[in-house]
mmCIF file of C-alpha atoms in Angstrom:
data_model
loop_
_atom_site.group_PDB
_atom_site.id
_atom_site.type_symbol
_atom_site.label_atom_id
_atom_site.label_comp_id
_atom_site.label_asym_id
_atom_site.label_seq_id
_atom_site.Cartn_x
_atom_site.Cartn_y
_atom_site.Cartn_z
ATOM 1 C CA MET A 1 108.522 81.044 119.311
ATOM 2 C CA GLN A 2 112.035 80.064 118.306
ATOM 3 C CA GLN A 3 110.780 78.929 114.889
ATOM 4 C CA PHE A 4 108.864 82.172 114.454
ATOM 5 C CA CYS A 5 111.950 84.288 115.265
ATOM 6 C CA LYS A 6 114.138 82.340 112.838
ATOM 7 C CA ILE A 7 111.613 82.690 110.022
ATOM 8 C CA LEU A 8 111.094 86.372 110.804
ATOM 9 C CA LYS A 9 114.847 87.026 110.744
ATOM 10 C CA PHE A 10 115.303 85.042 107.526
ATOM 11 C CA GLU A 11 112.483 86.857 105.716
ATOM 12 C CA LEU A 12 113.694 90.293 106.850
ATOM 13 C CA LYS A 13 117.191 89.507 105.559
ATOM 14 C CA ASN A 14 115.704 88.608 102.195
ATOM 15 C CA TYR A 15 113.927 91.964 102.014
ATOM 16 C CA PHE A 16 117.048 93.950 102.861
ATOM 17 C CA LYS A 17 119.132 91.934 100.396
ATOM 18 C CA ASN A 18 116.582 92.611 97.668
ATOM 19 C CA LYS A 19 118.150 95.171 95.328
ATOM 20 C CA ILE A 20 114.760 96.377 94.097
ATOM 21 C CA PHE A 21 113.529 97.004 97.662
ATOM 22 C CA VAL A 22 116.698 98.918 98.607
ATOM 23 C CA GLY A 23 116.833 100.726 95.256
ATOM 24 C CA VAL A 24 113.231 101.929 95.442
ATOM 25 C CA THR A 25 113.738 103.146 99.014
ATOM 26 C CA VAL A 26 116.912 105.074 98.115
ATOM 27 C CA PHE A 27 115.246 106.506 94.994
ATOM 28 C CA LEU A 28 112.241 107.766 96.982
ATOM 29 C CA VAL A 29 114.492 109.346 99.643
ATOM 30 C CA VAL A 30 116.570 111.115 96.973
ATOM 31 C CA LEU A 31 113.413 112.252 95.147
ATOM 32 C CA ILE A 32 111.952 113.712 98.344
ATOM 33 C CA ALA A 33 115.269 115.433 99.076
ATOM 34 C CA VAL A 34 115.178 117.098 95.658
ATOM 35 C CA VAL A 35 111.573 118.241 96.185
ATOM 36 C CA MET A 36 112.197 119.549 99.716
ATOM 37 C CA PHE A 37 115.356 121.439 98.706
ATOM 38 C CA PHE A 38 113.856 122.813 95.491
ATOM 39 C CA PRO A 39 112.590 126.149 96.952
ATOM 40 C CA ARG A 40 116.016 126.740 98.543
ATOM 41 C CA ILE A 41 117.765 126.082 95.209
ATOM 42 C CA ILE A 42 115.381 128.392 93.340
ATOM 43 C CA ALA A 43 115.826 131.129 95.946
ATOM 44 C CA THR A 44 119.613 130.795 95.685
ATOM 45 C CA ASP A 45 119.532 131.026 91.897
ATOM 46 C CA THR A 46 117.185 134.016 91.718
ATOM 47 C CA GLY A 47 118.621 135.891 94.705
ATOM 48 C CA ASP A 48 116.674 139.080 95.416
ATOM 49 C CA THR A 49 115.656 139.710 91.829
ATOM 50 C CA GLN A 50 112.182 138.292 92.384
ATOM 51 C CA ASP A 51 111.072 141.673 93.787
ATOM 52 C CA ASP A 52 112.538 143.650 90.907
ATOM 53 C CA SER A 53 109.711 145.000 88.760
ATOM 54 C CA ALA A 54 112.001 144.928 85.742
ATOM 55 C CA ASN A 55 111.594 141.145 85.655
ATOM 56 C CA LEU A 56 107.790 141.253 85.709
ATOM 57 C CA SER A 57 105.793 140.680 82.544
ATOM 58 C CA VAL A 58 104.346 143.873 81.075
ATOM 59 C CA MET A 59 100.584 144.405 81.006
ATOM 60 C CA LEU A 60 99.396 147.336 78.871
ATOM 61 C CA VAL A 61 96.210 149.227 79.746
ATOM 62 C CA LYS A 62 94.659 151.706 77.298
ATOM 63 C CA THR A 63 91.751 153.966 78.195
ATOM 64 C CA ASP A 64 90.321 156.969 76.348
ATOM 65 C CA ASP A 65 89.071 158.541 79.596
ATOM 66 C CA VAL A 66 92.092 160.653 80.624
ATOM 67 C CA THR A 67 90.516 161.588 83.969
ATOM 68 C CA GLN A 68 90.391 157.962 85.049
ATOM 69 C CA ALA A 69 93.707 156.818 83.573
ATOM 70 C CA ASP A 70 95.585 157.247 86.862
ATOM 71 C CA MET A 71 92.903 155.427 88.878
ATOM 72 C CA VAL A 72 92.791 152.574 86.346
ATOM 73 C CA GLN A 73 96.573 152.156 86.434
ATOM 74 C CA LYS A 74 96.772 152.129 90.241
ATOM 75 C CA THR A 75 93.823 149.757 90.636
ATOM 76 C CA PHE A 76 95.090 147.329 87.992
ATOM 77 C CA ALA A 77 98.567 147.400 89.584
ATOM 78 C CA ALA A 78 97.056 146.597 92.994
ATOM 79 C CA PHE A 79 95.178 143.577 91.642
ATOM 80 C CA PHE A 80 97.732 142.310 89.103
ATOM 81 C CA THR A 81 100.799 142.201 91.347
ATOM 82 C CA GLU A 82 102.527 139.657 89.112
ATOM 83 C CA TYR A 83 102.581 142.173 86.218
ATOM 84 C CA ASP A 84 104.267 145.484 85.510
ATOM 85 C CA VAL A 85 101.081 147.405 84.675
ATOM 86 C CA GLN A 86 101.638 150.313 82.253
ATOM 87 C CA THR A 87 99.102 152.705 80.732
ATOM 88 C CA THR A 88 99.526 153.493 77.054
ATOM 89 C CA THR A 89 98.177 155.791 74.349
ATOM 90 C CA MET A 90 99.257 153.557 71.455
ATOM 91 C CA ASP A 91 96.703 152.446 68.909
ATOM 92 C CA VAL A 92 95.460 148.857 68.770
ATOM 93 C CA ASP A 93 97.822 147.768 65.977
ATOM 94 C CA GLU A 94 100.866 148.961 67.918
ATOM 95 C CA ILE A 95 99.630 147.170 71.014
ATOM 96 C CA LYS A 96 99.226 143.947 69.013
ATOM 97 C CA ASP A 97 102.771 144.287 67.686
ATOM 98 C CA LYS A 98 104.094 144.726 71.239
ATOM 99 C CA ILE A 99 102.391 141.509 72.308
ATOM 100 C CA LEU A 100 103.466 139.501 69.256
ATOM 101 C CA SER A 101 107.075 140.641 69.731
ATOM 102 C CA SER A 102 106.897 139.597 73.448
ATOM 103 C CA GLU A 103 107.570 143.146 74.641
ATOM 104 C CA ALA A 104 104.260 142.870 76.488
ATOM 105 C CA GLU A 105 102.423 139.749 77.604
ATOM 106 C CA CYS A 106 98.854 141.055 77.381
ATOM 107 C CA ALA A 107 96.792 144.233 77.089
ATOM 108 C CA PHE A 108 93.408 145.640 78.077
ATOM 109 C CA VAL A 109 91.907 148.190 75.669
ATOM 110 C CA MET A 110 88.937 150.007 77.267
ATOM 111 C CA THR A 111 86.149 150.841 74.859
ATOM 112 C CA SER A 112 83.944 152.286 77.635
ATOM 113 C CA PRO A 113 83.966 152.382 81.465
ATOM 114 C CA THR A 114 82.304 148.957 81.489
ATOM 115 C CA ALA A 115 83.679 147.305 78.337
ATOM 116 C CA TYR A 116 87.099 146.267 77.102
ATOM 117 C CA THR A 117 88.975 144.003 74.694
ATOM 118 C CA TYR A 118 91.628 141.670 76.076
ATOM 119 C CA TYR A 119 94.641 140.972 73.844
ATOM 120 C CA VAL A 120 97.022 138.069 74.467
ATOM 121 C CA ASN A 121 99.280 136.027 72.197
ATOM 122 C CA ASN A 122 98.562 132.528 73.508
ATOM 123 C CA LEU A 123 95.558 132.237 75.812
ATOM 124 C CA SER A 124 96.413 129.824 78.613
ATOM 125 C CA MET A 125 93.744 127.499 79.966
ATOM 126 C CA TYR A 126 94.618 128.897 83.422
ATOM 127 C CA ASP A 127 94.386 132.574 82.387
ATOM 128 C CA THR A 128 92.090 134.357 84.873
ATOM 129 C CA ASN A 129 93.002 137.924 83.920
ATOM 130 C CA THR A 130 89.574 138.710 82.481
ATOM 131 C CA GLN A 131 87.802 137.609 85.661
ATOM 132 C CA VAL A 132 90.080 139.830 87.749
ATOM 133 C CA ALA A 133 89.650 142.732 85.291
ATOM 134 C CA ASN A 134 85.870 142.442 85.565
ATOM 135 C CA GLU A 135 86.093 142.939 89.328
ATOM 136 C CA VAL A 136 88.559 145.826 88.923
ATOM 137 C CA LEU A 137 86.386 147.703 86.425
ATOM 138 C CA GLN A 138 83.278 147.089 88.485
ATOM 139 C CA GLN A 139 84.984 148.628 91.503
ATOM 140 C CA ILE A 140 86.253 151.602 89.474
ATOM 141 C CA TYR A 141 82.760 152.198 88.063
ATOM 142 C CA GLN A 142 81.174 152.075 91.525
ATOM 143 C CA VAL A 143 83.757 154.502 92.968
ATOM 144 C CA SER A 144 83.205 156.898 90.053
ATOM 145 C CA ALA A 145 79.444 156.730 90.562
ATOM 146 C CA MET A 146 79.838 157.544 94.255
ATOM 147 C CA ILE A 147 82.116 160.501 93.461
ATOM 148 C CA ASN A 148 79.610 161.820 90.913
ATOM 149 C CA ALA A 149 76.889 161.508 93.562
ATOM 150 C CA GLY A 150 78.764 163.842 95.886
ATOM 151 C CA MET A 151 81.187 161.640 97.831
ATOM 152 C CA THR A 152 84.857 162.451 98.008
ATOM 153 C CA ALA A 153 87.341 159.999 96.502
ATOM 154 C CA GLU A 154 88.474 158.985 99.994
ATOM 155 C CA GLN A 155 84.895 158.308 101.181
ATOM 156 C CA ALA A 156 84.124 156.253 98.089
ATOM 157 C CA THR A 157 87.308 154.232 98.538
ATOM 158 C CA ASP A 158 86.508 153.610 102.216
ATOM 159 C CA VAL A 159 83.048 152.340 101.294
ATOM 160 C CA MET A 160 84.423 149.993 98.620
ATOM 161 C CA ASN A 161 87.237 148.676 100.844
ATOM 162 C CA ILE A 162 85.164 148.049 103.949
ATOM 163 C CA GLN A 163 86.595 145.082 105.869
ATOM 164 C CA ILE A 164 84.328 142.404 107.342
ATOM 165 C CA SER A 165 85.627 140.839 110.561
ATOM 166 C CA SER A 166 84.670 137.296 111.463
ATOM 167 C CA GLU A 167 85.647 134.541 113.850
ATOM 168 C CA VAL A 168 85.267 130.790 113.378
ATOM 169 C CA GLN A 169 84.935 128.527 116.394
ATOM 170 C CA ASN A 170 85.450 124.934 115.297
ATOM 171 C CA LEU A 171 83.923 122.516 117.801
ATOM 172 C CA GLY A 172 85.025 119.424 115.882
ATOM 173 C CA LYS A 173 87.627 118.645 113.218
ATOM 174 C CA ASN A 174 88.902 120.935 110.485
ATOM 175 C CA GLN A 175 88.417 118.866 107.320
ATOM 176 C CA ILE A 176 90.495 121.224 105.191
ATOM 177 C CA GLU A 177 93.555 120.895 107.454
ATOM 178 C CA ASN A 178 93.201 117.128 107.874
ATOM 179 C CA PHE A 179 92.329 116.289 104.276
ATOM 180 C CA PHE A 180 95.883 116.178 102.932
ATOM 181 C CA TYR A 181 97.528 113.855 105.442
ATOM 182 C CA THR A 182 94.402 111.687 105.530
ATOM 183 C CA TYR A 183 94.685 111.334 101.770
ATOM 184 C CA ILE A 184 98.421 110.547 102.050
ATOM 185 C CA MET A 185 97.798 107.839 104.671
ATOM 186 C CA ILE A 186 94.987 106.207 102.710
ATOM 187 C CA PHE A 187 97.018 106.267 99.517
ATOM 188 C CA ALA A 188 100.143 104.914 101.304
ATOM 189 C CA LEU A 189 98.070 102.106 102.842
ATOM 190 C CA TYR A 190 96.644 101.326 99.407
ATOM 191 C CA MET A 191 100.071 101.128 97.773
ATOM 192 C CA VAL A 192 101.821 99.201 100.559
ATOM 193 C CA ILE A 193 99.074 96.594 100.983
ATOM 194 C CA LEU A 194 98.882 95.866 97.273
ATOM 195 C CA LEU A 195 102.673 95.868 96.843
ATOM 196 C CA TYR A 196 103.714 93.870 99.899
ATOM 197 C CA GLY A 197 100.630 91.652 99.852
ATOM 198 C CA GLN A 198 101.534 90.662 96.311
ATOM 199 C CA MET A 199 105.128 90.043 97.447
ATOM 200 C CA VAL A 200 103.968 87.729 100.256
ATOM 201 C CA ALA A 201 101.787 85.755 97.836
ATOM 202 C CA THR A 202 104.603 85.587 95.263
ATOM 203 C CA ASN A 203 107.194 84.426 97.838
ATOM 204 C CA VAL A 204 104.901 81.666 99.063
ATOM 205 C CA ALA A 205 104.118 80.514 95.519
ATOM 206 C CA THR A 206 107.848 80.581 94.628
ATOM 207 C CA GLU A 207 108.753 78.371 97.584
ATOM 208 C CA LYS A 208 105.924 76.028 96.686
ATOM 209 C CA SER A 209 106.913 75.744 93.032
ATOM 210 C CA SER A 210 110.541 75.018 94.010
ATOM 211 C CA ARG A 211 109.387 72.221 96.352
ATOM 212 C CA ALA A 212 111.293 73.889 99.195
ATOM 213 C CA MET A 213 107.984 74.272 100.990
ATOM 214 C CA GLU A 214 107.643 70.523 101.499
ATOM 215 C CA VAL A 215 110.834 70.526 103.582
ATOM 216 C CA LEU A 216 109.922 73.706 105.487
ATOM 217 C CA ILE A 217 106.425 72.518 106.368
ATOM 218 C CA THR A 218 107.813 69.409 108.079
ATOM 219 C CA SER A 219 110.345 71.327 110.191
ATOM 220 C CA ALA A 220 108.276 74.337 111.264
ATOM 221 C CA LYS A 221 104.702 74.931 112.340
ATOM 222 C CA PRO A 222 102.473 76.487 109.658
ATOM 223 C CA THR A 223 101.433 79.203 112.120
ATOM 224 C CA SER A 224 105.057 80.166 112.781
ATOM 225 C CA MET A 225 105.786 80.245 109.043
ATOM 226 C CA MET A 226 102.740 82.279 108.136
ATOM 227 C CA PHE A 227 103.104 84.803 110.973
ATOM 228 C CA GLY A 228 106.868 85.038 110.397
ATOM 229 C CA LYS A 229 106.461 85.839 106.698
ATOM 230 C CA VAL A 230 103.635 88.294 107.183
ATOM 231 C CA ILE A 231 105.124 90.190 110.115
ATOM 232 C CA ALA A 232 108.467 90.347 108.308
ATOM 233 C CA SER A 233 106.775 91.967 105.320
ATOM 234 C CA CYS A 234 104.927 94.330 107.668
ATOM 235 C CA LEU A 235 108.171 95.368 109.364
ATOM 236 C CA ALA A 236 109.887 95.805 105.995
ATOM 237 C CA GLY A 237 107.013 98.014 104.813
ATOM 238 C CA LEU A 238 107.094 100.080 108.013
ATOM 239 C CA ILE A 239 110.865 100.506 107.836
ATOM 240 C CA GLN A 240 110.581 101.657 104.233
ATOM 241 C CA LEU A 241 107.809 104.132 105.096
ATOM 242 C CA VAL A 242 109.729 105.442 108.119
ATOM 243 C CA ALA A 243 112.822 105.903 105.932
ATOM 244 C CA VAL A 244 110.850 107.777 103.266
ATOM 245 C CA PHE A 245 108.594 109.917 105.464
ATOM 246 C CA GLY A 246 111.277 110.341 108.144
ATOM 247 C CA SER A 247 113.712 111.734 105.587
ATOM 248 C CA ALA A 248 110.926 113.968 104.253
ATOM 249 C CA LEU A 249 110.391 115.353 107.772
ATOM 250 C CA VAL A 250 114.125 115.987 108.234
ATOM 251 C CA PHE A 251 114.462 117.696 104.842
ATOM 252 C CA TYR A 252 111.329 119.766 105.530
ATOM 253 C CA ASN A 253 112.696 121.038 108.857
ATOM 254 C CA ILE A 254 115.983 121.972 107.171
ATOM 255 C CA ASN A 255 114.108 123.981 104.531
ATOM 256 C CA LYS A 256 111.119 125.033 106.652
ATOM 257 C CA SER A 257 111.613 128.756 106.095
ATOM 258 C CA TYR A 258 111.315 128.216 102.338
ATOM 259 C CA TRP A 259 107.946 126.424 102.674
ATOM 260 C CA ASP A 260 106.232 128.943 104.987
ATOM 261 C CA ASP A 261 103.798 130.082 102.317
ATOM 262 C CA ASN A 262 102.680 126.577 101.337
ATOM 263 C CA GLU A 263 99.729 125.588 103.534
ATOM 264 C CA ILE A 264 99.457 122.079 102.048
ATOM 265 C CA ILE A 265 103.086 121.157 102.798
ATOM 266 C CA ASP A 266 102.835 122.792 106.218
ATOM 267 C CA SER A 267 99.743 120.758 107.149
ATOM 268 C CA LEU A 268 101.358 117.500 105.967
ATOM 269 C CA PHE A 269 104.271 117.889 108.387
ATOM 270 C CA ASN A 270 102.221 119.075 111.358
ATOM 271 C CA ILE A 271 100.097 115.993 111.982
ATOM 272 C CA PRO A 272 98.708 115.887 115.558
ATOM 273 C CA PRO A 273 100.479 113.143 117.602
ATOM 274 C CA GLU A 274 97.231 111.330 118.472
ATOM 275 C CA LEU A 275 96.257 111.173 114.818
ATOM 276 C CA LEU A 276 99.702 109.804 113.940
ATOM 277 C CA GLY A 277 99.145 107.087 116.567
ATOM 278 C CA TYR A 278 95.809 106.128 115.029
ATOM 279 C CA MET A 279 97.458 106.124 111.615
ATOM 280 C CA LEU A 280 100.090 103.584 112.688
ATOM 281 C CA LEU A 281 97.539 101.437 114.521
ATOM 282 C CA PHE A 282 95.115 101.118 111.607
ATOM 283 C CA PHE A 283 97.976 100.807 109.142
ATOM 284 C CA VAL A 284 99.524 97.802 110.936
ATOM 285 C CA LEU A 285 96.217 96.017 111.612
ATOM 286 C CA GLY A 286 94.920 96.579 108.085
ATOM 287 C CA PHE A 287 98.191 95.402 106.590
ATOM 288 C CA LEU A 288 98.232 92.214 108.690
ATOM 289 C CA ILE A 289 94.706 91.227 107.662
ATOM 290 C CA TYR A 290 95.366 91.582 103.954
ATOM 291 C CA ALA A 291 98.880 90.116 104.105
ATOM 292 C CA PHE A 292 97.528 86.983 105.808
ATOM 293 C CA MET A 293 94.913 86.594 103.086
ATOM 294 C CA PHE A 294 97.471 87.156 100.327
ATOM 295 C CA GLY A 295 99.755 84.539 101.905
ATOM 296 C CA ALA A 296 96.948 81.989 102.189
ATOM 297 C CA VAL A 297 95.860 82.521 98.593
ATOM 298 C CA GLY A 298 99.479 82.351 97.415
ATOM 299 C CA SER A 299 99.843 78.904 98.995
ATOM 300 C CA THR A 300 96.978 77.554 96.876
ATOM 301 C CA ALA A 301 98.522 78.681 93.570
ATOM 302 C CA SER A 302 100.403 75.925 91.750
ATOM 303 C CA LYS A 303 102.334 78.299 89.446
ATOM 304 C CA LEU A 304 103.537 81.866 89.674
ATOM 305 C CA GLU A 305 101.386 82.675 86.645
ATOM 306 C CA ASP A 306 98.280 81.915 88.701
ATOM 307 C CA ILE A 307 99.038 84.507 91.401
ATOM 308 C CA ASN A 308 97.382 87.498 89.727
ATOM 309 C CA THR A 309 94.182 85.546 89.090
ATOM 310 C CA SER A 310 94.137 84.060 92.584
ATOM 311 C CA VAL A 311 94.538 87.364 94.445
ATOM 312 C CA MET A 312 92.082 89.272 92.230
ATOM 313 C CA PRO A 313 89.070 88.897 94.626
ATOM 314 C CA ILE A 314 91.151 90.237 97.553
ATOM 315 C CA THR A 315 92.438 93.136 95.464
ATOM 316 C CA LEU A 316 88.938 94.025 94.271
ATOM 317 C CA MET A 317 87.609 93.955 97.839
ATOM 318 C CA PHE A 318 90.318 96.369 98.943
ATOM 319 C CA VAL A 319 89.843 98.640 95.917
ATOM 320 C CA ILE A 320 86.096 98.882 96.601
ATOM 321 C CA GLY A 321 86.811 100.061 100.161
ATOM 322 C CA PHE A 322 89.371 102.545 98.828
ATOM 323 C CA VAL A 323 86.881 103.979 96.303
ATOM 324 C CA VAL A 324 84.148 104.322 98.953
ATOM 325 C CA VAL A 325 86.468 106.218 101.304
ATOM 326 C CA MET A 326 87.962 108.484 98.631
ATOM 327 C CA THR A 327 84.511 109.320 97.235
ATOM 328 C CA SER A 328 83.275 110.243 100.708
ATOM 329 C CA MET A 329 86.355 112.391 101.333
ATOM 330 C CA GLY A 330 85.797 114.197 98.050
ATOM 331 C CA SER A 331 82.165 114.936 98.944
ATOM 332 C CA GLY A 332 83.122 116.192 102.414
ATOM 333 C CA ASN A 333 80.614 113.839 104.081
ATOM 334 C CA VAL A 334 82.720 111.148 105.766
ATOM 335 C CA ASP A 335 79.959 110.252 108.221
ATOM 336 C CA ASN A 336 77.489 108.863 105.708
ATOM 337 C CA THR A 337 75.849 105.504 106.362
ATOM 338 C CA LEU A 338 78.072 103.557 103.961
ATOM 339 C CA VAL A 339 81.311 104.768 105.559
ATOM 340 C CA LYS A 340 79.931 104.100 109.053
ATOM 341 C CA VAL A 341 79.137 100.519 108.071
ATOM 342 C CA CYS A 342 82.596 100.148 106.496
ATOM 343 C CA SER A 343 84.100 101.348 109.802
ATOM 344 C CA TYR A 344 83.205 98.023 111.426
ATOM 345 C CA ILE A 345 84.020 95.671 108.547
ATOM 346 C CA PRO A 346 87.646 94.533 109.097
ATOM 347 C CA PHE A 347 88.469 94.630 105.370
ATOM 348 C CA THR A 348 87.528 98.317 105.044
ATOM 349 C CA SER A 349 87.720 99.719 108.600
ATOM 350 C CA PRO A 350 91.468 100.588 108.496
ATOM 351 C CA MET A 351 90.681 103.212 105.862
ATOM 352 C CA ALA A 352 87.089 104.084 106.779
ATOM 353 C CA MET A 353 87.503 104.511 110.545
ATOM 354 C CA PHE A 354 90.782 106.409 110.239
ATOM 355 C CA THR A 355 89.156 108.792 107.754
ATOM 356 C CA ARG A 356 86.256 109.397 110.126
ATOM 357 C CA ILE A 357 88.641 110.003 113.060
ATOM 358 C CA ALA A 358 90.717 112.457 111.027
ATOM 359 C CA MET A 359 87.869 114.399 109.406
ATOM 360 C CA SER A 360 84.970 114.190 111.862
ATOM 361 C CA THR A 361 84.151 113.598 115.521
ATOM 362 C CA VAL A 362 83.818 109.894 116.376
ATOM 363 C CA PRO A 363 82.670 108.635 119.814
ATOM 364 C CA CYS A 364 85.355 106.698 121.720
ATOM 365 C CA TYR A 365 83.241 103.538 121.971
ATOM 366 C CA GLU A 366 82.973 103.331 118.178
ATOM 367 C CA ILE A 367 86.766 103.523 117.858
ATOM 368 C CA VAL A 368 87.205 100.834 120.538
ATOM 369 C CA ILE A 369 84.712 98.519 118.807
ATOM 370 C CA SER A 370 86.385 99.025 115.427
ATOM 371 C CA VAL A 371 89.885 98.365 116.812
ATOM 372 C CA ALA A 372 88.682 95.306 118.776
ATOM 373 C CA VAL A 373 87.069 93.872 115.636
ATOM 374 C CA LEU A 374 90.266 94.531 113.702
ATOM 375 C CA ILE A 375 92.511 92.846 116.283
ATOM 376 C CA GLY A 376 90.208 89.830 116.588
ATOM 377 C CA SER A 377 89.940 89.571 112.812
ATOM 378 C CA ALA A 378 93.722 89.821 112.351
ATOM 379 C CA VAL A 379 94.310 86.972 114.798
ATOM 380 C CA GLY A 380 91.446 84.857 113.437
ATOM 381 C CA ILE A 381 92.371 85.401 109.788
ATOM 382 C CA GLY A 382 96.018 84.716 110.674
ATOM 383 C CA VAL A 383 95.211 81.347 112.260
ATOM 384 C CA LEU A 384 92.832 80.414 109.419
ATOM 385 C CA SER A 385 95.406 81.487 106.828
ATOM 386 C CA ALA A 386 98.013 79.291 108.527
ATOM 387 C CA LYS A 387 95.690 76.286 108.186
ATOM 388 C CA ILE A 388 95.017 77.089 104.534
ATOM 389 C CA TYR A 389 98.758 77.560 104.094
ATOM 390 C CA ARG A 390 99.481 74.106 105.511
ATOM 391 C CA VAL A 391 96.946 72.470 103.221
ATOM 392 C CA GLY A 392 97.560 74.641 100.154
ATOM 393 C CA VAL A 393 101.338 74.133 99.934
ATOM 394 C CA LEU A 394 100.840 70.403 99.475
ATOM 395 C CA LEU A 395 98.286 70.763 96.687
ATOM 396 C CA TYR A 396 99.754 70.692 93.186
ATOM 397 C CA GLY A 397 98.321 70.559 89.699
ATOM 398 C CA THR A 398 95.244 72.641 88.908
ATOM 399 C CA PRO A 399 94.362 75.397 91.399
ATOM 400 C CA PRO A 400 92.069 73.874 94.078
ATOM 401 C CA LYS A 401 88.484 74.986 94.359
ATOM 402 C CA ILE A 402 87.352 76.941 97.416
ATOM 403 C CA THR A 403 85.139 74.065 98.581
ATOM 404 C CA ALA A 404 88.077 71.640 98.385
ATOM 405 C CA VAL A 405 90.274 73.939 100.441
ATOM 406 C CA ILE A 406 87.533 74.398 103.074
ATOM 407 C CA LYS A 407 87.061 70.637 103.373
ATOM 408 C CA ALA A 408 90.814 70.067 103.696
ATOM 409 C CA VAL A 409 91.110 72.790 106.356
ATOM 410 C CA TRP A 410 88.129 71.372 108.229
ATOM 411 C CA LYS A 411 89.660 67.902 108.297
ATOM 412 C CA ALA A 412 93.032 69.307 109.333
#
């Protein structure tokens, strides 16, 4: 235990002395601060002018039907709230000149009650004005038809604006609400495992190439060394994530009133406590499993140049699990057979089971089985990795074959 604590302390010091580690953490915190304070800065700069219609882009509407001009203007203004809608009697050439000179952003020229020409200088790929106009003109036409059939304008408007009341009773999980922080957790797990796993493998290979490992292996147990390195990297990763997401939570609460209209941001910072607990549990267990494997593989590499090739099978295995989970999330069916199977495989269950817990209803016994398999696998892979570590650090020259490593571990 004493050896483990010394190694753990030494490795943690190395992480916190690493300028890249500290620099990346500070950069991410500053970046999040800028993002969280951005709405406040914009609101301060613009003041109350955002409600001033003088600052809205002008939309011109031309219709030859004088009797409907007022209705068209009011209806267009109700639907196009981001524009200053103005009716006009100008001819088409004058309207074009207004748009080209930026005095107006766009224009609708009605050629009949159900037909129009839309004029705009540069048509954006996100321009949905014509779709909205189609709905507006359809509503105007229907109201006019009702009035001509004998209804009053008020009766026709009431019929067109009838409100449908509904109530949703969700007996399980709301996938829309949970999608965003599930995605964030899966993506964070993906990045941290690949980043810190690679760092564990690189550190082990560096010590081996410098021959320092030969001295360390004789003065400390391989298990203490392996668990010390891996848990130190896990703690460093958790501290970095807590610093980044903790600062994001603080900055969000400071600027909460400026993010009230953003449902995505609001859902990200209102994660249910039990789901946050599951997130940390699967994050730590999943990280330990992969970090142990990265450390074991790193000990078998003779040169730093061999690290990327050596860890490729582990990386591919993790990427496959990531793709399966993300594809299932995108389809909305996170309880398909493939994801259920992945929920019990220790290399994919940290992502698969957490996704199922967050976005569907999972029986308690399935969660218990998955966590038990993960804990047992983490311990077993840790012990096996320590044995591979002990054998691998003493093998130099060409990278050893898998069969040679297995034989050496078996004899050890």
